[in-house]
Short mmCIF file of C-alpha atoms and ligand atoms in Angstrom, two decimals:
data_model
loop_
_atom_site.label_atom_id
_atom_site.label_comp_id
_atom_site.label_asym_id
_atom_site.label_seq_id
_atom_site.Cartn_x
_atom_site.Cartn_y
_atom_site.Cartn_z
CA MET A 292 4.53 -12.18 -7.87
CA LYS A 293 1.21 -10.57 -7.99
CA LYS A 294 0.65 -6.93 -8.96
CA GLU A 295 -2.17 -5.04 -7.51
CA GLN A 296 -3.71 -1.46 -7.39
CA PHE A 297 -5.64 -0.11 -4.43
CA GLU A 298 -7.43 2.86 -3.63
CA VAL A 299 -6.17 4.63 -0.66
CA ALA A 300 -8.39 6.77 1.68
CA GLY A 301 -7.26 9.26 4.17
CA MET A 302 -4.29 10.92 2.77
CA GLY A 303 -3.95 14.69 3.22
CA CYS A 304 -0.44 15.50 1.85
CA MET A 305 2.50 14.01 0.07
CA ASN A 306 4.04 12.96 3.41
CA CYS A 307 1.01 10.63 3.79
CA SER A 308 1.67 9.03 0.45
CA LYS A 309 5.41 8.38 1.58
CA THR A 310 4.26 7.06 4.94
CA ILE A 311 1.99 4.33 3.24
CA GLN A 312 4.68 3.62 0.56
CA ASN A 313 7.13 2.94 3.49
CA THR A 314 4.69 0.88 5.47
CA LEU A 315 3.93 -1.35 2.51
CA SER A 316 7.56 -1.57 1.52
CA ASN A 317 8.63 -2.72 4.83
CA LEU A 318 6.30 -5.94 4.83
CA ASP A 319 7.81 -9.10 4.12
CA GLY A 320 6.95 -10.30 0.77
CA VAL A 321 6.21 -6.71 -0.69
CA SER A 322 8.78 -6.24 -3.57
CA ASP A 323 7.50 -2.70 -4.69
CA ALA A 324 4.91 -0.24 -3.38
CA THR A 325 4.17 2.95 -5.31
CA VAL A 326 1.52 5.40 -3.74
CA ASP A 327 0.43 8.18 -6.00
CA PHE A 328 -1.05 11.14 -3.67
CA ALA A 329 -2.78 12.74 -6.72
CA ASN A 330 -4.57 9.71 -7.84
CA LYS A 331 -5.06 8.21 -4.59
CA THR A 332 -3.65 4.94 -5.59
CA ALA A 333 -1.29 2.52 -4.23
CA ASP A 334 0.32 -0.02 -6.79
CA VAL A 335 1.80 -2.93 -4.97
CA THR A 336 3.90 -5.91 -6.29
CA TYR A 337 3.99 -8.63 -3.82
CA ASP A 338 4.30 -12.49 -3.08
CA ASP A 339 1.03 -13.66 -2.16
CA THR A 340 2.45 -16.75 -0.59
CA VAL A 341 4.34 -14.50 2.04
CA VAL A 342 2.01 -11.58 2.52
CA SER A 343 -1.94 -11.48 2.21
CA LYS A 344 -3.96 -8.64 1.37
CA VAL A 345 -5.34 -8.65 4.88
CA ASP A 346 -1.84 -8.16 6.04
CA MET A 347 -1.47 -5.07 3.87
CA LEU A 348 -4.78 -3.59 4.84
CA THR A 349 -4.05 -4.09 8.57
CA ALA A 350 -0.61 -2.48 8.25
CA VAL A 351 -1.87 0.59 6.38
CA SER A 352 -4.72 0.82 8.78
CA ASP A 353 -2.31 0.65 11.88
CA ALA A 354 -0.61 3.72 10.16
CA GLY A 355 -3.80 5.73 9.98
CA TYR A 356 -4.86 5.09 6.44
CA GLN A 357 -7.27 2.91 4.62
CA LEU A 358 -6.71 0.70 1.43
CA LEU A 359 -9.91 0.02 -0.57
CU1 CU B 13 0.05 13.93 5.22
#
């Protein structure tokens, strides 16, 4: 398991952070995702043999936001 913090761009309200959190949590290999609206961060715990950083960036981008 790997734990990483990303910056998140494009969030306008608390619902955005929930959307991103669900998007990340639904990915195979992601065991925990916590998105903080105020700090504009996403803390993700994931198995990097199952899911890659690019997978996460793409999923969040498809939802309309950006992981930096
Ligand atoms: Cu929003």
